């Protein structure tokens, strides 16, 4: 069974890399053939775009999306791929589509967040994994539950269920992530809940902010504060760049001296960085 799971990890990496290669090729072809009128419409807000029937046909054929890439990869499947669950390919394409949407959104807001543009995945990475959104059965046994994966068609060996490390929250769950790290397999199960409407309340509690990120999430969605459309963002970005500059000075000094005791210049950098932290949170 571990051998099969290893194969699924390899297949997910294969699908993701093939999808990324096809995405880049499709986008290059799209940029060569796209008309100025279509580009002008894409610059407008989504609700204001108006494409002709001919333009919509062109976009559906050439503009790269997760659905288009998945369709092309499915059509070009080799015989050995048909023995592996097609849901792995679907989830790999969906993950790639989300990554490009995130990259495009950050680029439009002119913020630097995450790893940027998608890159090819390496088989030497310490963590390998795959995702399944359907075809898994949650069978409760006593106080704990077990998750049973779909058995591949050619497999005839023993097939074990995976026991939860805690009591399952409920039987409703989303896309499950399976990953291998240091020779062991783990799974992450996101449960689905119906949350009540979000109501602002003054609790009197203090809020901590991680200054190493450019956005934060709450019940109302994502909020960006390092893009030029935000009031005070220019000042905030300048303070943040100063923090990064002082951290680079500290890193160089530590690397050059190789000692626990820091020289005077690094001590000054620490004080300046702490001052910048205070300025950063005060601006927020």
Short mmCIF file of N, CA and C in Angstrom, two decimals, residues 18-162:
data_model
loop_
_atom_site.label_atom_id
_atom_site.label_comp_id
_atom_site.label_asym_id
_atom_site.label_seq_id
_atom_site.Cartn_x
_atom_site.Cartn_y
_atom_site.Cartn_z
N UNK A 18 3.63 18.71 -15.77
CA UNK A 18 3.11 18.70 -17.14
C UNK A 18 2.10 19.83 -17.33
N UNK A 19 1.27 20.06 -16.33
CA UNK A 19 0.27 21.12 -16.42
C UNK A 19 0.94 22.49 -16.48
N UNK A 20 2.00 22.68 -15.70
CA UNK A 20 2.72 23.96 -15.71
C UNK A 20 3.41 24.19 -17.05
N UNK A 21 3.99 23.14 -17.61
CA UNK A 21 4.63 23.25 -18.92
C UNK A 21 3.60 23.60 -19.99
N UNK A 22 2.45 22.94 -19.94
CA UNK A 22 1.39 23.21 -20.91
C UNK A 22 0.78 24.59 -20.70
N UNK A 23 0.66 25.01 -19.45
CA UNK A 23 0.13 26.34 -19.14
C UNK A 23 1.02 27.42 -19.75
N UNK A 24 2.34 27.30 -19.55
CA UNK A 24 3.27 28.30 -20.08
C UNK A 24 3.23 28.34 -21.60
N UNK A 25 3.16 27.15 -22.24
CA UNK A 25 3.11 27.10 -23.69
C UNK A 25 1.80 27.69 -24.22
N UNK A 26 0.69 27.38 -23.54
CA UNK A 26 -0.61 27.92 -23.95
C UNK A 26 -0.65 29.44 -23.81
N UNK A 27 -0.08 29.94 -22.72
CA UNK A 27 -0.08 31.39 -22.50
C UNK A 27 0.79 32.11 -23.53
N UNK A 28 1.92 31.50 -23.89
CA UNK A 28 2.78 32.10 -24.92
C UNK A 28 2.04 32.18 -26.25
N UNK A 29 1.30 31.11 -26.59
CA UNK A 29 0.52 31.11 -27.83
C UNK A 29 -0.60 32.15 -27.76
N UNK A 30 -1.22 32.25 -26.60
CA UNK A 30 -2.29 33.23 -26.41
C UNK A 30 -1.77 34.65 -26.60
N UNK A 31 -0.61 34.97 -26.05
CA UNK A 31 -0.04 36.31 -26.16
C UNK A 31 0.31 36.65 -27.61
N UNK A 32 0.65 35.64 -28.40
CA UNK A 32 0.99 35.87 -29.80
C UNK A 32 -0.25 36.15 -30.64
N UNK A 33 -1.39 35.54 -30.29
CA UNK A 33 -2.59 35.62 -31.12
C UNK A 33 -3.65 36.59 -30.61
N UNK A 34 -3.55 37.01 -29.37
CA UNK A 34 -4.60 37.83 -28.79
C UNK A 34 -4.65 39.21 -29.44
N UNK A 35 -5.84 39.74 -29.56
CA UNK A 35 -6.02 41.05 -30.18
C UNK A 35 -5.96 42.16 -29.12
N UNK A 36 -5.64 43.39 -29.54
CA UNK A 36 -5.61 44.52 -28.59
C UNK A 36 -6.97 44.77 -27.94
N UNK A 37 -8.07 44.46 -28.66
CA UNK A 37 -9.40 44.68 -28.11
C UNK A 37 -9.66 43.78 -26.89
N UNK A 38 -9.22 42.53 -26.99
CA UNK A 38 -9.41 41.60 -25.87
C UNK A 38 -8.57 42.04 -24.67
N UNK A 39 -7.34 42.45 -24.91
CA UNK A 39 -6.48 42.92 -23.83
C UNK A 39 -7.07 44.15 -23.15
N UNK A 40 -7.68 45.02 -23.94
CA UNK A 40 -8.30 46.22 -23.38
C UNK A 40 -9.47 45.86 -22.47
N UNK A 41 -10.25 44.84 -22.86
CA UNK A 41 -11.38 44.42 -22.04
C UNK A 41 -10.91 43.78 -20.73
N UNK A 42 -9.80 43.03 -20.79
CA UNK A 42 -9.29 42.37 -19.59
C UNK A 42 -8.79 43.38 -18.56
N UNK A 43 -8.43 44.58 -19.01
CA UNK A 43 -7.96 45.61 -18.08
C UNK A 43 -9.11 46.22 -17.28
N UNK A 44 -10.33 46.02 -17.74
CA UNK A 44 -11.50 46.57 -17.04
C UNK A 44 -11.86 45.65 -15.86
N UNK A 45 -12.63 46.17 -14.89
CA UNK A 45 -13.13 45.32 -13.82
C UNK A 45 -13.95 44.16 -14.38
N UNK A 46 -13.95 43.05 -13.69
CA UNK A 46 -14.58 41.84 -14.21
C UNK A 46 -16.05 42.04 -14.55
N UNK A 47 -16.77 42.80 -13.74
CA UNK A 47 -18.21 42.99 -13.98
C UNK A 47 -18.49 43.91 -15.16
N UNK A 48 -17.47 44.63 -15.64
CA UNK A 48 -17.67 45.57 -16.75
C UNK A 48 -17.19 45.02 -18.09
N UNK A 49 -16.61 43.84 -18.11
CA UNK A 49 -16.08 43.28 -19.36
C UNK A 49 -17.22 42.82 -20.26
N UNK A 50 -17.08 43.11 -21.54
CA UNK A 50 -18.06 42.70 -22.54
C UNK A 50 -17.33 42.15 -23.76
N UNK A 51 -17.36 40.83 -23.93
CA UNK A 51 -16.69 40.18 -25.05
C UNK A 51 -17.74 39.76 -26.08
N UNK A 52 -17.35 39.79 -27.33
CA UNK A 52 -18.23 39.30 -28.39
C UNK A 52 -18.20 37.77 -28.38
N UNK A 53 -19.11 37.16 -29.12
CA UNK A 53 -19.16 35.69 -29.19
C UNK A 53 -17.87 35.13 -29.77
N UNK A 54 -17.32 35.81 -30.76
CA UNK A 54 -16.06 35.37 -31.37
C UNK A 54 -14.91 35.49 -30.38
N UNK A 55 -14.89 36.55 -29.61
CA UNK A 55 -13.83 36.74 -28.62
C UNK A 55 -13.93 35.70 -27.51
N UNK A 56 -15.15 35.38 -27.08
CA UNK A 56 -15.33 34.35 -26.05
C UNK A 56 -14.85 32.99 -26.54
N UNK A 57 -15.07 32.69 -27.82
CA UNK A 57 -14.61 31.44 -28.41
C UNK A 57 -13.08 31.39 -28.42
N UNK A 58 -12.46 32.50 -28.78
CA UNK A 58 -10.99 32.57 -28.78
C UNK A 58 -10.44 32.38 -27.36
N UNK A 59 -11.06 33.03 -26.39
CA UNK A 59 -10.58 32.93 -25.00
C UNK A 59 -10.71 31.50 -24.48
N UNK A 60 -11.81 30.85 -24.81
CA UNK A 60 -12.02 29.48 -24.34
C UNK A 60 -11.01 28.51 -24.94
N UNK A 61 -10.48 28.84 -26.12
CA UNK A 61 -9.53 27.94 -26.79
C UNK A 61 -8.08 28.21 -26.41
N UNK A 62 -7.76 29.46 -26.11
CA UNK A 62 -6.35 29.82 -25.95
C UNK A 62 -5.99 30.37 -24.57
N UNK A 63 -6.94 30.99 -23.87
CA UNK A 63 -6.58 31.56 -22.56
C UNK A 63 -6.45 30.44 -21.54
N UNK A 64 -5.27 30.29 -20.90
CA UNK A 64 -5.05 29.14 -20.01
C UNK A 64 -5.87 29.23 -18.72
N UNK A 65 -6.61 28.18 -18.44
CA UNK A 65 -7.35 28.04 -17.19
C UNK A 65 -7.15 26.60 -16.70
N UNK A 66 -7.50 26.35 -15.44
CA UNK A 66 -7.36 25.01 -14.89
C UNK A 66 -8.20 24.00 -15.67
N UNK A 67 -9.40 24.42 -16.07
CA UNK A 67 -10.30 23.52 -16.81
C UNK A 67 -9.73 23.19 -18.19
N UNK A 68 -9.18 24.19 -18.89
CA UNK A 68 -8.62 23.96 -20.22
C UNK A 68 -7.39 23.06 -20.16
N UNK A 69 -6.51 23.32 -19.19
CA UNK A 69 -5.30 22.49 -19.04
C UNK A 69 -5.66 21.06 -18.69
N UNK A 70 -6.64 20.89 -17.79
CA UNK A 70 -7.08 19.55 -17.42
C UNK A 70 -7.66 18.81 -18.62
N UNK A 71 -8.43 19.51 -19.43
CA UNK A 71 -9.03 18.90 -20.62
C UNK A 71 -7.95 18.41 -21.58
N UNK A 72 -6.92 19.23 -21.79
CA UNK A 72 -5.84 18.85 -22.71
C UNK A 72 -5.03 17.68 -22.16
N UNK A 73 -4.75 17.69 -20.86
CA UNK A 73 -3.97 16.59 -20.27
C UNK A 73 -4.76 15.29 -20.27
N UNK A 74 -6.07 15.38 -20.04
CA UNK A 74 -6.90 14.18 -20.05
C UNK A 74 -6.96 13.57 -21.45
N UNK A 75 -7.02 14.44 -22.47
CA UNK A 75 -7.08 13.94 -23.85
C UNK A 75 -5.78 13.27 -24.27
N UNK A 76 -4.66 13.66 -23.68
CA UNK A 76 -3.35 13.10 -24.07
C UNK A 76 -2.83 12.08 -23.08
N UNK A 77 -3.71 11.50 -22.26
CA UNK A 77 -3.29 10.53 -21.27
C UNK A 77 -2.67 9.30 -21.92
N UNK A 78 -1.62 8.78 -21.29
CA UNK A 78 -1.01 7.53 -21.74
C UNK A 78 -1.70 6.35 -21.06
N UNK A 79 -1.42 5.15 -21.53
CA UNK A 79 -2.13 3.98 -21.03
C UNK A 79 -1.87 3.74 -19.54
N UNK A 80 -0.64 3.97 -19.08
CA UNK A 80 -0.32 3.72 -17.67
C UNK A 80 -1.02 4.71 -16.74
N UNK A 81 -1.36 5.89 -17.24
CA UNK A 81 -2.04 6.88 -16.42
C UNK A 81 -3.48 6.49 -16.12
N UNK A 82 -4.08 5.70 -16.98
CA UNK A 82 -5.48 5.32 -16.81
C UNK A 82 -5.67 4.36 -15.64
N UNK A 83 -4.57 3.79 -15.12
CA UNK A 83 -4.66 2.91 -13.96
C UNK A 83 -4.63 3.66 -12.64
N UNK A 84 -4.41 4.99 -12.71
CA UNK A 84 -4.33 5.83 -11.51
C UNK A 84 -5.55 6.74 -11.47
N UNK A 85 -6.03 7.03 -10.28
CA UNK A 85 -7.23 7.85 -10.12
C UNK A 85 -7.07 9.19 -10.84
N UNK A 86 -8.09 9.53 -11.63
CA UNK A 86 -8.06 10.79 -12.38
C UNK A 86 -8.24 12.00 -11.46
N UNK A 87 -8.69 11.77 -10.22
CA UNK A 87 -8.88 12.88 -9.29
C UNK A 87 -7.55 13.53 -8.91
N UNK A 88 -6.47 12.77 -8.97
CA UNK A 88 -5.15 13.34 -8.66
C UNK A 88 -4.77 14.37 -9.70
N UNK A 89 -5.03 14.05 -10.98
CA UNK A 89 -4.76 15.00 -12.06
C UNK A 89 -5.65 16.23 -11.92
N UNK A 90 -6.93 16.03 -11.59
CA UNK A 90 -7.86 17.14 -11.45
C UNK A 90 -7.41 18.10 -10.36
N UNK A 91 -6.98 17.54 -9.22
CA UNK A 91 -6.55 18.39 -8.11
C UNK A 91 -5.24 19.11 -8.41
N UNK A 92 -4.34 18.47 -9.16
CA UNK A 92 -3.09 19.12 -9.54
C UNK A 92 -3.36 20.33 -10.43
N UNK A 93 -4.27 20.18 -11.39
CA UNK A 93 -4.64 21.30 -12.26
C UNK A 93 -5.33 22.41 -11.47
N UNK A 94 -6.20 22.00 -10.53
CA UNK A 94 -6.90 23.00 -9.71
C UNK A 94 -5.91 23.79 -8.85
N UNK A 95 -4.92 23.10 -8.27
CA UNK A 95 -3.91 23.79 -7.45
C UNK A 95 -3.09 24.76 -8.29
N UNK A 96 -2.76 24.36 -9.51
CA UNK A 96 -2.00 25.24 -10.40
C UNK A 96 -2.83 26.46 -10.77
N UNK A 97 -4.12 26.26 -11.05
CA UNK A 97 -4.99 27.39 -11.37
C UNK A 97 -5.09 28.38 -10.22
N UNK A 98 -5.20 27.88 -8.98
CA UNK A 98 -5.26 28.76 -7.80
C UNK A 98 -3.95 29.53 -7.63
N UNK A 99 -2.83 28.86 -7.90
CA UNK A 99 -1.53 29.52 -7.76
C UNK A 99 -1.38 30.67 -8.74
N UNK A 100 -1.84 30.48 -9.98
CA UNK A 100 -1.73 31.55 -10.98
C UNK A 100 -2.70 32.69 -10.67
N UNK A 101 -3.89 32.38 -10.15
CA UNK A 101 -4.83 33.43 -9.76
C UNK A 101 -4.25 34.28 -8.64
N UNK A 102 -3.62 33.62 -7.69
CA UNK A 102 -3.00 34.33 -6.57
C UNK A 102 -1.86 35.21 -7.06
N UNK A 103 -1.05 34.67 -7.98
CA UNK A 103 0.07 35.43 -8.54
C UNK A 103 -0.44 36.65 -9.30
N UNK A 104 -1.50 36.47 -10.11
CA UNK A 104 -2.06 37.58 -10.89
C UNK A 104 -2.65 38.65 -9.97
N UNK A 105 -3.30 38.23 -8.89
CA UNK A 105 -3.89 39.18 -7.95
C UNK A 105 -2.81 40.00 -7.25
N UNK A 106 -1.75 39.33 -6.80
CA UNK A 106 -0.66 40.04 -6.14
C UNK A 106 0.03 41.00 -7.09
N UNK A 107 0.17 40.57 -8.35
CA UNK A 107 0.82 41.43 -9.35
C UNK A 107 -0.03 42.67 -9.63
N UNK A 108 -1.36 42.50 -9.68
CA UNK A 108 -2.24 43.63 -9.93
C UNK A 108 -2.23 44.62 -8.77
N UNK A 109 -2.14 44.09 -7.54
CA UNK A 109 -2.10 44.96 -6.36
C UNK A 109 -0.70 45.47 -6.06
N UNK A 110 0.29 44.95 -6.81
CA UNK A 110 1.70 45.34 -6.63
C UNK A 110 2.18 45.03 -5.21
N UNK A 111 1.90 43.81 -4.77
CA UNK A 111 2.38 43.36 -3.48
C UNK A 111 3.22 42.11 -3.70
N UNK A 112 4.19 41.90 -2.81
CA UNK A 112 5.05 40.73 -2.87
C UNK A 112 4.63 39.79 -1.75
N UNK A 113 4.12 38.62 -2.13
CA UNK A 113 3.63 37.67 -1.15
C UNK A 113 3.85 36.27 -1.67
N UNK A 114 4.26 35.36 -0.80
CA UNK A 114 4.44 33.98 -1.21
C UNK A 114 5.66 33.79 -2.10
N UNK A 115 5.63 32.73 -2.90
CA UNK A 115 6.78 32.37 -3.72
C UNK A 115 6.72 32.96 -5.12
N UNK A 116 5.68 33.75 -5.44
CA UNK A 116 5.60 34.35 -6.76
C UNK A 116 5.08 33.37 -7.79
N UNK A 117 5.65 33.43 -8.99
CA UNK A 117 5.18 32.57 -10.09
C UNK A 117 5.45 31.09 -9.78
N UNK A 118 4.56 30.23 -10.25
CA UNK A 118 4.68 28.79 -10.01
C UNK A 118 5.95 28.24 -10.65
N UNK A 119 6.56 27.28 -9.97
CA UNK A 119 7.79 26.65 -10.46
C UNK A 119 7.58 25.14 -10.52
N UNK A 120 8.43 24.46 -11.27
CA UNK A 120 8.35 23.01 -11.37
C UNK A 120 8.74 22.36 -10.04
N UNK A 121 8.05 21.30 -9.69
CA UNK A 121 8.29 20.61 -8.43
C UNK A 121 9.36 19.54 -8.61
N UNK A 122 10.18 19.38 -7.60
CA UNK A 122 11.31 18.45 -7.67
C UNK A 122 11.01 17.16 -6.90
N UNK A 123 11.50 16.05 -7.42
CA UNK A 123 11.33 14.78 -6.71
C UNK A 123 12.25 14.69 -5.50
N UNK A 124 13.20 15.63 -5.38
CA UNK A 124 14.11 15.64 -4.23
C UNK A 124 13.54 16.42 -3.05
N UNK A 125 12.39 17.04 -3.22
CA UNK A 125 11.79 17.80 -2.13
C UNK A 125 11.47 16.86 -0.95
N UNK A 126 11.62 17.36 0.27
CA UNK A 126 11.41 16.53 1.45
C UNK A 126 9.95 16.13 1.60
N UNK A 127 9.05 16.98 1.15
CA UNK A 127 7.62 16.67 1.27
C UNK A 127 7.02 16.41 -0.10
N UNK A 128 6.38 15.26 -0.24
CA UNK A 128 5.65 14.89 -1.44
C UNK A 128 4.23 14.55 -1.04
N UNK A 129 3.29 14.76 -1.94
CA UNK A 129 1.91 14.45 -1.57
C UNK A 129 0.95 14.53 -2.72
N UNK A 130 -0.33 14.34 -2.42
CA UNK A 130 -1.40 14.42 -3.40
C UNK A 130 -2.68 14.77 -2.66
N UNK A 131 -3.74 15.05 -3.41
CA UNK A 131 -5.03 15.44 -2.82
C UNK A 131 -6.15 14.62 -3.45
N UNK A 132 -7.18 14.37 -2.65
CA UNK A 132 -8.39 13.70 -3.12
C UNK A 132 -9.59 14.45 -2.58
N UNK A 133 -10.53 14.73 -3.46
CA UNK A 133 -11.73 15.44 -3.02
C UNK A 133 -12.97 14.57 -3.03
N UNK A 134 -12.91 13.41 -3.68
CA UNK A 134 -14.04 12.50 -3.74
C UNK A 134 -13.51 11.07 -3.69
N UNK A 135 -14.41 10.13 -3.61
CA UNK A 135 -13.99 8.73 -3.67
C UNK A 135 -13.38 8.24 -2.38
N UNK A 136 -13.46 9.02 -1.30
CA UNK A 136 -12.97 8.56 0.00
C UNK A 136 -14.18 8.31 0.89
N UNK A 137 -14.11 7.26 1.70
CA UNK A 137 -15.23 6.87 2.52
C UNK A 137 -14.86 7.04 3.98
N UNK A 138 -15.67 7.75 4.73
CA UNK A 138 -15.44 7.94 6.15
C UNK A 138 -16.28 6.95 6.92
N UNK A 139 -15.64 5.94 7.53
CA UNK A 139 -16.35 4.90 8.26
C UNK A 139 -16.03 5.03 9.75
N UNK A 140 -17.03 5.34 10.56
CA UNK A 140 -16.82 5.50 11.99
C UNK A 140 -16.79 4.13 12.68
N UNK A 141 -15.82 3.99 13.58
CA UNK A 141 -15.70 2.75 14.36
C UNK A 141 -15.45 3.14 15.81
N UNK A 142 -16.46 3.05 16.65
CA UNK A 142 -16.31 3.43 18.05
C UNK A 142 -16.13 4.93 18.18
N UNK A 143 -15.18 5.33 19.02
CA UNK A 143 -14.93 6.75 19.25
C UNK A 143 -14.06 7.36 18.17
N UNK A 144 -13.36 6.53 17.43
CA UNK A 144 -12.48 7.03 16.37
C UNK A 144 -13.01 6.58 15.02
N UNK A 145 -12.57 7.26 13.98
CA UNK A 145 -12.99 6.90 12.64
C UNK A 145 -11.81 6.46 11.80
N UNK A 146 -12.12 5.90 10.67
CA UNK A 146 -11.09 5.48 9.72
C UNK A 146 -11.44 6.01 8.34
N UNK A 147 -10.42 6.42 7.62
CA UNK A 147 -10.61 6.93 6.27
C UNK A 147 -10.13 5.87 5.29
N UNK A 148 -11.01 5.46 4.38
CA UNK A 148 -10.68 4.41 3.43
C UNK A 148 -10.50 5.02 2.04
N UNK A 149 -9.35 4.82 1.44
CA UNK A 149 -9.06 5.34 0.11
C UNK A 149 -9.58 4.39 -0.95
N UNK A 150 -9.88 4.91 -2.15
CA UNK A 150 -10.34 4.02 -3.23
C UNK A 150 -9.22 3.08 -3.65
N UNK A 151 -9.55 1.82 -3.79
CA UNK A 151 -8.55 0.81 -4.17
C UNK A 151 -8.32 0.89 -5.67
N UNK A 152 -7.07 1.04 -6.14
CA UNK A 152 -6.82 1.07 -7.58
C UNK A 152 -7.17 -0.27 -8.23
N UNK A 153 -7.61 -0.20 -9.47
CA UNK A 153 -8.13 -1.38 -10.16
C UNK A 153 -7.12 -2.54 -10.24
N UNK A 154 -5.85 -2.32 -10.62
CA UNK A 154 -4.96 -3.47 -10.76
C UNK A 154 -4.41 -3.99 -9.44
N UNK A 155 -4.68 -3.30 -8.33
CA UNK A 155 -4.10 -3.68 -7.04
C UNK A 155 -4.85 -4.85 -6.43
N UNK A 156 -4.10 -5.86 -5.92
CA UNK A 156 -4.73 -7.05 -5.35
C UNK A 156 -4.17 -7.39 -3.98
N UNK A 157 -3.34 -6.51 -3.41
CA UNK A 157 -2.77 -6.77 -2.09
C UNK A 157 -3.67 -6.27 -0.97
N UNK A 158 -3.12 -6.24 0.24
CA UNK A 158 -3.89 -5.76 1.38
C UNK A 158 -4.06 -4.24 1.29
N UNK A 159 -5.22 -3.79 1.69
CA UNK A 159 -5.53 -2.35 1.61
C UNK A 159 -6.11 -1.91 2.96
N UNK A 160 -5.38 -1.09 3.68
CA UNK A 160 -5.75 -0.72 5.03
C UNK A 160 -6.40 0.66 5.08
N UNK A 161 -7.30 0.82 6.03
CA UNK A 161 -7.88 2.14 6.29
C UNK A 161 -6.92 2.95 7.15
N UNK A 162 -7.08 4.27 7.11
CA UNK A 162 -6.20 5.17 7.86
C UNK A 162 -6.98 5.68 9.06
#
